[in-house]
Amino acid sequence: MKEYNHPAVRYFQEVSAQCIHYLSIDGVIFGFHQNQLKVLLLRWKETDAWSLPGGFIRKLESVDDAAQRIVRERTGLDALYLQQFHVFGQTVRYDQDATWRTINLPLEGIQWSERTISIGYYALVEYSKVVPTPDLLTDECRWWNLEELPTLLFDHNHIIAVALASLRKNLDDQPINHLLPETFTIPELQRLCETILGHALDGRNFYKKVMASGRLERLAERRQGTPHKAPFLYRFLPSGQQVE
Amino acid sequence: MKEYNHPAVRYFQEVSAQCIHYLSIDGVIFGFHQNQLKVLLLRWKETDAWSLPGGFIRKLESVDDAAQRIVRERTGLDALYLQQFHVFGQTVRYDQDATWRTINLPLEGIQWSERTISIGYYALVEYSKVVPTPDLLTDECRWWNLEELPTLLFDHNHIIAVALASLRKNLDDQPINHLLPETFTIPELQRLCETILGHALDGRNFYKKVMASGRLERLAERRQGTPHKAPFLYRFLPSGQQVE
């Protein structure tokens, strides 16, 4: 094998030596800001082509640890809430030739597997804490509104759709507080749930349901600076604790 | 590498050449018989040690196809309802040395990966149609009551627990009719749901709920030979069809 100096080539050589072949992780990193559900995407070097963050599993690294590492490197955040949601295992997941032409990397001579099985994880993160950070293969890392996604590389539009469906289905079990700042108002929480579900919720029923869960605590402070009567702030109790 | 004639060695040599390393599939095959939820297990050659059926993914085979193949070879059934439920990706999933001593295969000289990541699938099958069939490494294949499982090889007790939790959580979406014969009574369907959930259900509410689903059709026949008033038989409508 020839030695190349291109950083992408060195990256793939390292991956080929240290990581499990045929297997990857793709990370759907959800954030919530200004009443919009967002995902973190990467723009590949010298292209207008975007993809999800992803990476490979080291031979002696747990799959969960690999997912944490991959998401940490793109967000700067540690010990994130991650949920495995699906394995994408088709033999032909996307048009490989067209994709490699688009991202245009000098990878001749690199040993690479014929297909990649991808384990999908989604992360729920607090938007304001993330420092979007591109990787070796990309020029830019930024949030996109879920409703305004471009056509992504690989099968990543499909992967996001499956992640969102999984989050929707399990909304009641998922710690969506990770998507919010420490304190928030009930209308803000409702808007988050509506954004995930893709439809409006009845305010009175929503209030009853979240209060009945026993997981919220009302604080003494109120949100200032809103045009309406200042609403109370709430926080989620640490898991395990419940309001009596 | 030496050539051995032991069938297990030939099997692992083939797998090593044809399949993706570091990755396996484990299949939790659920059946329902005499009011008991059951799983299909294999007894390893010349041992009393049991495990789930499993196998490996060929380099150019989809993960779903591999799961179908593995379950087909143990049951004789094709095009089964299979559901991917979790990837078991810890670096140390069980005591490898102890496990290999127990199953006692002459595998010196076989190239094998340090760890295996397993993709878990469960299958919902009609008990009476299955022809339990051991594989090359096992002497016996038979149904076990879920409540009476022995300590299994590998981390397979854990895998079954995770499969059952996933089936429970998604019970309303899962086509549990695959676990029943073509026709059944409402009490039989209720008992199946109770067995999966692990607790009793109120008969009146259960009847209302399943009838409201619009997925059941009452037949003209009744179940004969029961000690009570002969109950009507029902069948699930083909998916997509609904009773008006």
Short mmCIF file of C-alpha atoms in Angstrom, two decimals:
data_model
loop_
_atom_site.label_atom_id
_atom_site.label_comp_id
_atom_site.label_asym_id
_atom_site.label_seq_id
_atom_site.Cartn_x
_atom_site.Cartn_y
_atom_site.Cartn_z
CA MET A 1 0.00 0.00 0.00
CA LYS A 2 1.32 3.43 -0.92
CA GLU A 3 1.77 6.05 1.79
CA TYR A 4 -0.21 9.20 1.11
CA ASN A 5 0.00 12.43 3.03
CA HIS A 6 -3.59 13.49 2.46
CA PRO A 7 -5.23 13.58 5.92
CA ALA A 8 -8.26 11.64 4.66
CA VAL A 9 -6.02 8.85 3.45
CA ARG A 10 -4.19 8.69 6.77
CA TYR A 11 -7.57 8.66 8.52
CA PHE A 12 -8.87 5.71 6.48
CA GLN A 13 -5.56 3.86 6.87
CA GLU A 14 -5.84 4.22 10.65
CA VAL A 15 -9.48 3.17 10.65
CA SER A 16 -8.66 0.16 8.51
CA ALA A 17 -5.94 -0.94 10.96
CA GLN A 18 -7.68 -0.15 14.26
CA CYS A 19 -11.40 -0.48 13.69
CA ILE A 20 -13.86 -3.23 12.90
CA HIS A 21 -14.45 -3.53 9.17
CA TYR A 22 -17.92 -3.57 7.62
CA LEU A 23 -19.39 -1.73 10.60
CA SER A 24 -19.97 1.95 11.36
CA ILE A 25 -21.97 4.21 13.64
CA ASP A 26 -24.10 7.11 12.48
CA GLY A 27 -25.18 9.70 15.01
CA VAL A 28 -28.40 11.70 14.77
CA ILE A 29 -27.76 14.54 17.21
CA PHE A 30 -31.04 16.29 18.05
CA GLY A 31 -31.14 19.79 19.52
CA PHE A 32 -33.97 22.24 20.16
CA HIS A 33 -33.68 26.00 19.68
CA GLN A 34 -36.17 28.81 19.00
CA ASN A 35 -39.00 26.29 18.85
CA GLN A 36 -37.27 24.23 16.17
CA LEU A 37 -36.03 20.66 16.32
CA LYS A 38 -32.56 20.53 14.78
CA VAL A 39 -29.91 18.00 13.77
CA LEU A 40 -26.18 18.51 13.58
CA LEU A 41 -24.71 17.97 10.11
CA LEU A 42 -21.26 18.05 8.51
CA ARG A 43 -20.29 19.56 5.15
CA TRP A 44 -17.62 17.49 3.40
CA LYS A 45 -14.40 19.22 2.41
CA GLU A 46 -14.60 21.37 -0.71
CA THR A 47 -18.18 20.29 -1.45
CA ASP A 48 -21.75 21.39 -0.75
CA ALA A 49 -22.58 17.87 0.35
CA TRP A 50 -23.79 17.24 3.91
CA SER A 51 -24.02 14.14 6.06
CA LEU A 52 -24.59 12.98 9.61
CA PRO A 53 -21.58 12.66 11.89
CA GLY A 54 -20.33 9.10 12.02
CA GLY A 55 -17.36 6.90 12.64
CA PHE A 56 -16.05 3.44 13.32
CA ILE A 57 -15.74 1.08 16.29
CA ARG A 58 -12.27 0.22 17.55
CA LYS A 59 -11.56 -3.47 17.84
CA LEU A 60 -11.58 -3.37 21.64
CA GLU A 61 -14.09 -0.59 22.28
CA SER A 62 -17.72 -1.10 23.24
CA VAL A 63 -20.27 0.05 20.68
CA ASP A 64 -21.80 2.48 23.20
CA ASP A 65 -18.37 3.95 23.97
CA ALA A 66 -17.67 4.39 20.26
CA ALA A 67 -20.97 6.23 19.86
CA GLN A 68 -20.13 8.49 22.83
CA ARG A 69 -16.70 9.22 21.38
CA ILE A 70 -18.09 10.06 17.94
CA VAL A 71 -20.73 12.41 19.32
CA ARG A 72 -18.31 13.97 21.83
CA GLU A 73 -15.86 14.83 19.06
CA ARG A 74 -18.56 16.72 17.14
CA THR A 75 -20.23 18.47 20.09
CA GLY A 76 -17.57 18.88 22.79
CA LEU A 77 -19.99 17.21 25.22
CA ASP A 78 -19.35 14.17 27.38
CA ALA A 79 -21.61 11.44 28.81
CA LEU A 80 -24.48 12.35 26.54
CA TYR A 81 -27.84 10.70 26.41
CA LEU A 82 -27.58 8.31 23.48
CA GLN A 83 -30.12 5.80 22.27
CA GLN A 84 -29.38 2.99 19.83
CA PHE A 85 -32.37 2.89 17.48
CA HIS A 86 -31.72 0.72 14.41
CA VAL A 87 -29.13 -1.23 12.44
CA PHE A 88 -29.03 -0.34 8.74
CA GLY A 89 -27.91 -3.62 7.22
CA GLN A 90 -28.90 -3.65 3.55
CA THR A 91 -26.14 -4.69 1.18
CA VAL A 92 -26.78 -1.64 -1.04
CA ARG A 93 -27.75 1.29 1.15
CA TYR A 94 -26.97 4.02 -1.40
CA ASP A 95 -25.18 4.60 -4.70
CA GLN A 96 -21.57 4.08 -3.59
CA ASP A 97 -19.91 5.24 -6.81
CA ALA A 98 -21.89 8.48 -7.03
CA THR A 99 -21.28 9.17 -3.33
CA TRP A 100 -17.54 8.69 -3.56
CA ARG A 101 -17.40 10.84 -6.66
CA THR A 102 -19.23 13.61 -4.78
CA ILE A 103 -16.96 13.58 -1.76
CA ASN A 104 -13.99 13.16 -4.12
CA LEU A 105 -11.33 11.76 -1.77
CA PRO A 106 -8.04 10.33 -3.08
CA LEU A 107 -8.64 6.88 -1.65
CA GLU A 108 -7.07 4.68 -4.33
CA GLY A 109 -5.13 1.93 -2.66
CA ILE A 110 -7.07 2.04 0.61
CA GLN A 111 -8.47 -1.32 1.68
CA TRP A 112 -12.14 -0.83 2.26
CA SER A 113 -15.05 -3.19 2.69
CA GLU A 114 -17.62 -3.66 -0.08
CA ARG A 115 -20.46 -2.51 2.18
CA THR A 116 -20.96 -0.99 5.60
CA ILE A 117 -23.53 -1.96 8.19
CA SER A 118 -24.40 1.11 10.23
CA ILE A 119 -25.62 1.16 13.81
CA GLY A 120 -27.81 4.24 14.32
CA TYR A 121 -27.76 6.17 17.58
CA TYR A 122 -29.60 9.33 18.37
CA ALA A 123 -28.43 11.85 20.95
CA LEU A 124 -30.57 14.36 22.84
CA VAL A 125 -28.43 17.38 23.64
CA GLU A 126 -28.84 20.89 24.98
CA TYR A 127 -28.42 23.12 21.94
CA SER A 128 -26.67 25.99 23.73
CA LYS A 129 -23.94 23.77 25.17
CA VAL A 130 -22.83 22.26 21.85
CA VAL A 131 -19.68 23.50 20.12
CA PRO A 132 -20.18 22.17 16.57
CA THR A 133 -16.83 20.85 15.39
CA PRO A 134 -16.03 19.46 11.93
CA ASP A 135 -13.86 16.36 11.58
CA LEU A 136 -10.87 15.57 9.39
CA LEU A 137 -13.03 14.99 6.33
CA THR A 138 -15.31 18.00 6.66
CA ASP A 139 -15.12 21.80 6.49
CA GLU A 140 -18.17 22.77 8.47
CA CYS A 141 -20.40 21.47 11.25
CA ARG A 142 -23.71 23.18 11.97
CA TRP A 143 -27.31 22.77 13.03
CA TRP A 144 -30.05 22.35 10.44
CA ASN A 145 -33.76 22.64 11.06
CA LEU A 146 -35.26 19.20 10.68
CA GLU A 147 -37.89 20.65 8.35
CA GLU A 148 -35.32 22.17 6.01
CA LEU A 149 -32.83 19.36 5.44
CA PRO A 150 -31.01 19.18 2.12
CA THR A 151 -30.59 15.86 0.30
CA LEU A 152 -27.84 14.25 2.35
CA LEU A 153 -25.00 11.94 1.40
CA PHE A 154 -25.30 8.17 1.85
CA ASP A 155 -28.74 7.09 3.18
CA HIS A 156 -28.69 9.74 5.87
CA ASN A 157 -32.10 11.30 5.13
CA HIS A 158 -33.55 7.85 5.68
CA ILE A 159 -31.54 7.34 8.89
CA ILE A 160 -32.84 10.65 10.28
CA ALA A 161 -36.42 9.68 9.40
CA VAL A 162 -36.04 6.35 11.24
CA ALA A 163 -34.45 8.11 14.26
CA LEU A 164 -37.29 10.60 14.44
CA ALA A 165 -39.91 7.85 14.17
CA SER A 166 -38.20 5.98 17.00
CA LEU A 167 -38.01 9.10 19.19
CA ARG A 168 -41.71 9.80 18.51
CA LYS A 169 -42.76 6.29 19.34
CA ASN A 170 -40.84 6.27 22.62
CA LEU A 171 -41.41 9.91 23.54
CA ASP A 172 -42.92 9.10 26.94
CA ASP A 173 -39.87 7.03 27.98
CA GLN A 174 -37.17 9.27 26.60
CA PRO A 175 -35.47 11.88 28.79
CA ILE A 176 -36.35 14.79 26.54
CA ASN A 177 -35.27 17.14 29.32
CA HIS A 178 -31.80 16.69 27.80
CA LEU A 179 -33.06 18.82 24.91
CA LEU A 180 -34.01 21.69 27.23
CA PRO A 181 -32.06 24.08 29.41
CA GLU A 182 -32.16 23.42 33.15
CA THR A 183 -35.31 25.54 33.57
CA PHE A 184 -38.17 26.08 31.15
CA THR A 185 -41.84 26.96 31.01
CA ILE A 186 -44.66 24.49 30.35
CA PRO A 187 -45.45 26.10 26.96
CA GLU A 188 -41.78 25.61 26.01
CA LEU A 189 -41.95 21.92 26.99
CA GLN A 190 -45.20 21.57 25.07
CA ARG A 191 -43.70 23.15 21.97
CA LEU A 192 -40.78 20.70 22.16
CA CYS A 193 -43.15 17.72 22.29
CA GLU A 194 -45.24 19.16 19.46
CA THR A 195 -42.14 19.65 17.35
CA ILE A 196 -41.04 16.06 17.88
CA LEU A 197 -44.53 14.67 17.25
CA GLY A 198 -45.19 16.93 14.27
CA HIS A 199 -48.66 17.98 15.47
CA ALA A 200 -50.30 20.29 18.01
CA LEU A 201 -51.25 19.11 21.50
CA ASP A 202 -54.10 20.32 23.66
CA GLY A 203 -52.59 22.66 26.28
CA ARG A 204 -54.84 21.65 29.19
CA ASN A 205 -54.35 17.90 28.65
CA PHE A 206 -50.64 18.38 28.16
CA TYR A 207 -50.37 20.27 31.46
CA LYS A 208 -52.32 17.57 33.31
CA LYS A 209 -50.22 14.78 31.84
CA VAL A 210 -46.80 16.26 32.55
CA MET A 211 -47.78 17.27 36.09
CA ALA A 212 -49.22 13.79 36.72
CA SER A 213 -45.86 12.27 35.72
CA GLY A 214 -44.45 13.60 39.00
CA ARG A 215 -41.16 14.38 37.25
CA LEU A 216 -41.49 18.19 37.15
CA GLU A 217 -40.87 20.68 39.91
CA ARG A 218 -42.23 24.23 39.82
CA LEU A 219 -39.68 26.84 40.82
CA ALA A 220 -40.32 30.13 42.60
CA GLU A 221 -39.13 32.16 39.59
CA ARG A 222 -41.11 33.10 36.52
CA ARG A 223 -39.98 33.70 32.95
CA GLN A 224 -39.57 37.44 32.55
CA GLY A 225 -39.82 39.47 29.38
CA THR A 226 -42.67 37.59 27.70
CA PRO A 227 -45.58 39.55 26.26
CA HIS A 228 -48.07 37.53 28.38
CA LYS A 229 -48.41 37.07 32.11
CA ALA A 230 -44.98 35.84 33.24
CA PRO A 231 -45.19 32.02 33.30
CA PHE A 232 -43.62 29.90 36.03
CA LEU A 233 -40.35 28.11 35.41
CA TYR A 234 -40.07 24.37 35.93
CA ARG A 235 -37.26 21.88 36.07
CA PHE A 236 -37.09 18.11 35.73
CA LEU A 237 -36.31 16.32 38.97
CA PRO A 238 -33.18 14.18 38.97
CA SER A 239 -34.17 10.72 37.71
CA GLY A 240 -35.43 8.51 40.52
CA GLN A 241 -36.89 11.46 42.43
CA GLN A 242 -40.59 12.16 42.21
CA VAL A 243 -42.85 14.86 43.57
CA GLU A 244 -45.13 13.21 46.16
CA MET B 1 -3.53 -22.98 9.27
CA LYS B 2 -3.93 -26.74 9.76
CA GLU B 3 -6.80 -28.55 8.08
CA TYR B 4 -9.05 -30.34 10.57
CA ASN B 5 -11.84 -32.70 9.76
CA HIS B 6 -13.95 -31.92 12.80
CA PRO B 7 -17.19 -30.42 11.45
CA ALA B 8 -17.03 -27.54 13.94
CA VAL B 9 -13.59 -26.60 12.70
CA ARG B 10 -14.71 -26.71 9.09
CA TYR B 11 -17.72 -24.58 10.06
CA PHE B 12 -15.59 -21.90 11.73
CA GLN B 13 -13.10 -21.93 8.86
CA GLU B 14 -15.94 -21.31 6.43
CA VAL B 15 -17.42 -18.59 8.61
CA SER B 16 -14.04 -16.93 8.94
CA ALA B 17 -13.60 -16.88 5.16
CA GLN B 18 -17.15 -15.94 4.13
CA CYS B 19 -18.65 -13.91 6.92
CA ILE B 20 -18.11 -10.53 8.53
CA HIS B 21 -15.79 -10.79 11.51
CA TYR B 22 -16.67 -9.32 14.92
CA LEU B 23 -20.38 -9.48 14.16
CA SER B 24 -23.05 -12.09 14.81
CA ILE B 25 -26.81 -12.48 15.00
CA ASP B 26 -28.69 -14.10 17.88
CA GLY B 27 -32.27 -15.17 17.36
CA VAL B 28 -34.90 -15.26 20.10
CA ILE B 29 -37.60 -17.42 18.54
CA PHE B 30 -40.83 -17.04 20.50
CA GLY B 31 -43.62 -19.61 20.28
CA PHE B 32 -46.87 -20.07 22.23
CA HIS B 33 -48.27 -23.46 23.20
CA GLN B 34 -50.60 -24.70 25.93
CA ASN B 35 -50.81 -21.20 27.39
CA GLN B 36 -47.03 -20.91 27.72
CA LEU B 37 -44.65 -18.53 26.00
CA LYS B 38 -41.64 -20.51 24.77
CA VAL B 39 -38.24 -19.95 23.19
CA LEU B 40 -36.31 -22.31 20.94
CA LEU B 41 -32.92 -23.36 22.34
CA LEU B 42 -30.00 -25.52 21.21
CA ARG B 43 -27.99 -27.99 23.29
CA TRP B 44 -24.32 -27.97 22.33
CA LYS B 45 -22.73 -31.28 21.27
CA GLU B 46 -21.86 -33.67 24.11
CA THR B 47 -22.81 -31.09 26.78
CA ASP B 48 -25.79 -30.06 28.89
CA ALA B 49 -25.21 -26.45 27.89
CA TRP B 50 -27.93 -24.54 26.02
CA SER B 51 -27.92 -21.37 23.95
CA LEU B 52 -30.01 -19.37 21.53
CA PRO B 53 -29.69 -20.12 17.82
CA GLY B 54 -27.30 -17.74 16.14
CA GLY B 55 -24.96 -17.27 13.25
CA PHE B 56 -22.96 -14.90 11.13
CA ILE B 57 -23.57 -12.45 8.29
CA ARG B 58 -22.06 -13.21 4.89
CA LYS B 59 -20.01 -10.42 3.41
CA LEU B 60 -22.60 -9.67 0.73
CA GLU B 61 -25.80 -10.59 2.54
CA SER B 62 -28.18 -8.11 4.16
CA VAL B 63 -28.46 -8.34 7.93
CA ASP B 64 -32.20 -9.05 7.69
CA ASP B 65 -31.56 -11.85 5.15
CA ALA B 66 -28.94 -13.36 7.45
CA ALA B 67 -31.43 -13.33 10.33
CA GLN B 68 -34.07 -15.00 8.14
CA ARG B 69 -31.59 -17.66 7.05
CA ILE B 70 -30.50 -18.41 10.62
CA VAL B 71 -34.06 -18.71 11.90
CA ARG B 72 -35.17 -20.70 8.83
CA GLU B 73 -32.42 -23.27 9.36
CA ARG B 74 -33.57 -23.90 12.96
CA THR B 75 -37.34 -23.87 12.33
CA GLY B 76 -37.87 -25.00 8.73
CA LEU B 77 -39.98 -21.85 8.22
CA ASP B 78 -39.53 -19.17 5.60
CA ALA B 79 -40.35 -15.43 5.49
CA LEU B 80 -40.89 -15.23 9.21
CA TYR B 81 -41.82 -12.17 11.17
CA LEU B 82 -38.51 -10.95 12.58
CA GLN B 83 -37.84 -7.84 14.59
CA GLN B 84 -34.41 -6.39 15.24
CA PHE B 85 -34.45 -5.29 18.88
CA HIS B 86 -30.93 -4.47 20.18
CA VAL B 87 -27.21 -4.59 19.44
CA PHE B 88 -25.15 -6.17 22.20
CA GLY B 89 -21.87 -4.34 21.85
CA GLN B 90 -19.97 -4.60 25.13
CA THR B 91 -16.33 -5.65 24.76
CA VAL B 92 -16.76 -8.34 27.43
CA ARG B 93 -20.23 -9.82 27.14
CA TYR B 94 -19.49 -13.04 29.08
CA ASP B 95 -16.60 -15.15 30.36
CA GLN B 96 -15.09 -16.31 27.06
CA ASP B 97 -12.62 -18.80 28.52
CA ALA B 98 -15.20 -20.55 30.67
CA THR B 99 -17.66 -20.63 27.80
CA TRP B 100 -15.22 -22.16 25.33
CA ARG B 101 -14.16 -24.74 27.94
CA THR B 102 -17.81 -25.71 28.42
CA ILE B 103 -18.56 -26.16 24.74
CA ASN B 104 -15.16 -27.83 24.34
CA LEU B 105 -14.54 -27.47 20.60
CA PRO B 106 -11.14 -28.23 19.03
CA LEU B 107 -10.68 -24.73 17.67
CA GLU B 108 -6.93 -24.27 18.04
CA GLY B 109 -5.56 -22.60 14.94
CA ILE B 110 -8.87 -21.01 13.96
CA GLN B 111 -8.62 -17.28 13.38
CA TRP B 112 -11.29 -15.70 15.49
CA SER B 113 -12.01 -12.18 16.64
CA GLU B 114 -11.35 -11.10 20.22
CA ARG B 115 -14.97 -10.11 20.75
CA THR B 116 -18.29 -10.39 18.95
CA ILE B 117 -20.95 -7.71 18.60
CA SER B 118 -24.33 -9.40 18.38
CA ILE B 119 -27.41 -8.05 16.65
CA GLY B 120 -30.51 -9.41 18.41
CA TYR B 121 -33.62 -10.34 16.45
CA TYR B 122 -36.75 -11.89 17.80
CA ALA B 123 -39.09 -14.02 15.73
CA LEU B 124 -42.79 -14.63 16.34
CA VAL B 125 -43.67 -18.07 15.00
CA GLU B 126 -46.56 -20.50 15.07
CA TYR B 127 -45.43 -23.22 17.45
CA SER B 128 -47.11 -26.11 15.66
CA LYS B 129 -45.43 -25.35 12.33
CA VAL B 130 -41.85 -25.36 13.62
CA VAL B 131 -39.60 -28.36 13.04
CA PRO B 132 -36.83 -27.74 15.62
CA THR B 133 -33.54 -28.60 13.95
CA PRO B 134 -30.10 -28.58 15.60
CA ASP B 135 -27.11 -27.16 13.75
CA LEU B 136 -23.61 -28.50 13.14
CA LEU B 137 -22.46 -27.59 16.66
CA THR B 138 -25.46 -28.88 18.58
CA ASP B 139 -27.16 -32.18 19.40
CA GLU B 140 -30.64 -31.02 20.22
CA CYS B 141 -33.06 -28.22 19.42
CA ARG B 142 -36.22 -27.82 21.48
CA TRP B 143 -38.72 -25.43 23.01
CA TRP B 144 -38.30 -24.24 26.60
CA ASN B 145 -40.89 -22.47 28.69
CA LEU B 146 -39.73 -18.93 29.21
CA GLU B 147 -40.38 -19.31 32.93
CA GLU B 148 -38.16 -22.39 33.24
CA LEU B 149 -35.00 -21.42 31.38
CA PRO B 150 -31.70 -22.91 32.50
CA THR B 151 -28.57 -20.75 32.81
CA LEU B 152 -27.61 -20.35 29.16
CA LEU B 153 -24.25 -20.04 27.46
CA PHE B 154 -22.82 -16.63 26.52
CA ASP B 155 -25.05 -13.73 27.63
CA HIS B 156 -28.15 -15.40 26.22
CA ASN B 157 -30.31 -15.14 29.37
CA HIS B 158 -29.74 -11.39 29.18
CA ILE B 159 -30.51 -11.29 25.45
CA ILE B 160 -33.82 -13.10 26.02
CA ALA B 161 -34.72 -10.67 28.83
CA VAL B 162 -34.06 -7.69 26.54
CA ALA B 163 -36.06 -9.30 23.71
CA LEU B 164 -39.02 -9.92 26.02
CA ALA B 165 -38.89 -6.35 27.36
CA SER B 166 -38.88 -5.04 23.78
CA LEU B 167 -41.81 -7.27 22.77
CA ARG B 168 -43.76 -6.14 25.86
CA LYS B 169 -43.12 -2.49 25.22
CA ASN B 170 -44.23 -2.73 21.59
CA LEU B 171 -46.99 -5.27 22.08
CA ASP B 172 -49.67 -3.11 20.49
CA ASP B 173 -47.64 -2.69 17.27
CA GLN B 174 -46.35 -6.22 16.95
CA PRO B 175 -48.18 -8.78 14.81
CA ILE B 176 -48.65 -11.27 17.63
CA ASN B 177 -51.08 -13.16 15.43
CA HIS B 178 -47.94 -14.87 14.12
CA LEU B 179 -47.79 -16.65 17.49
CA LEU B 180 -51.30 -18.06 17.07
CA PRO B 181 -52.88 -20.58 14.74
CA GLU B 182 -55.09 -19.18 11.97
CA THR B 183 -58.17 -19.25 14.22
CA PHE B 184 -58.42 -18.78 17.98
CA THR B 185 -60.80 -17.68 20.70
CA ILE B 186 -60.66 -14.33 22.51
CA PRO B 187 -59.65 -16.01 25.81
CA GLU B 188 -56.75 -17.68 23.95
CA LEU B 189 -55.63 -14.30 22.57
CA GLN B 190 -55.97 -12.77 26.04
CA ARG B 191 -53.89 -15.52 27.58
CA LEU B 192 -51.16 -14.92 24.99
CA CYS B 193 -51.05 -11.20 25.83
CA GLU B 194 -51.04 -11.97 29.56
CA THR B 195 -48.17 -14.39 29.11
CA ILE B 196 -46.10 -11.84 27.23
CA LEU B 197 -46.92 -9.06 29.69
CA GLY B 198 -46.45 -11.26 32.76
CA HIS B 199 -49.68 -10.13 34.42
CA ALA B 200 -53.44 -10.68 34.21
CA LEU B 201 -55.67 -8.45 32.09
CA ASP B 202 -59.32 -7.55 32.69
CA GLY B 203 -61.39 -9.68 30.30
CA ARG B 204 -64.04 -7.08 29.51
CA ASN B 205 -61.52 -4.31 28.75
CA PHE B 206 -59.41 -6.70 26.74
CA TYR B 207 -62.39 -7.71 24.60
CA LYS B 208 -63.33 -4.06 24.00
CA LYS B 209 -59.80 -3.11 23.05
CA VAL B 210 -59.14 -5.93 20.59
CA MET B 211 -62.52 -5.49 18.94
CA ALA B 212 -61.97 -1.73 18.68
CA SER B 213 -58.69 -2.37 16.84
CA GLY B 214 -60.74 -3.47 13.84
CA ARG B 215 -58.20 -6.18 13.08
CA LEU B 216 -60.24 -9.21 14.18
CA GLU B 217 -62.97 -11.01 12.32
CA ARG B 218 -65.46 -13.30 14.05
CA LEU B 219 -66.06 -16.55 12.21
CA ALA B 220 -69.23 -18.58 12.05
CA GLU B 221 -67.61 -21.53 13.86
CA ARG B 222 -67.14 -21.97 17.58
CA ARG B 223 -64.43 -23.82 19.50
CA GLN B 224 -65.85 -27.26 20.31
CA GLY B 225 -64.89 -29.52 23.18
CA THR B 226 -64.40 -26.86 25.87
CA PRO B 227 -66.04 -27.35 29.26
CA HIS B 228 -67.84 -23.97 28.96
CA LYS B 229 -70.25 -22.60 26.42
CA ALA B 230 -68.48 -23.04 23.06
CA PRO B 231 -66.72 -19.71 22.36
CA PHE B 232 -66.60 -18.15 18.91
CA LEU B 233 -63.49 -18.46 16.81
CA TYR B 234 -61.78 -15.35 15.44
CA ARG B 235 -59.06 -14.67 12.94
CA PHE B 236 -56.83 -11.68 12.25
CA LEU B 237 -57.61 -9.87 9.03
CA PRO B 238 -54.80 -9.69 6.50
CA SER B 239 -52.76 -6.59 7.32
CA GLY B 240 -54.17 -3.50 5.65
CA GLN B 241 -57.74 -4.79 5.91
CA GLN B 242 -59.99 -3.54 8.68
CA VAL B 243 -63.50 -4.36 9.80
CA GLU B 244 -65.66 -1.30 9.13
#
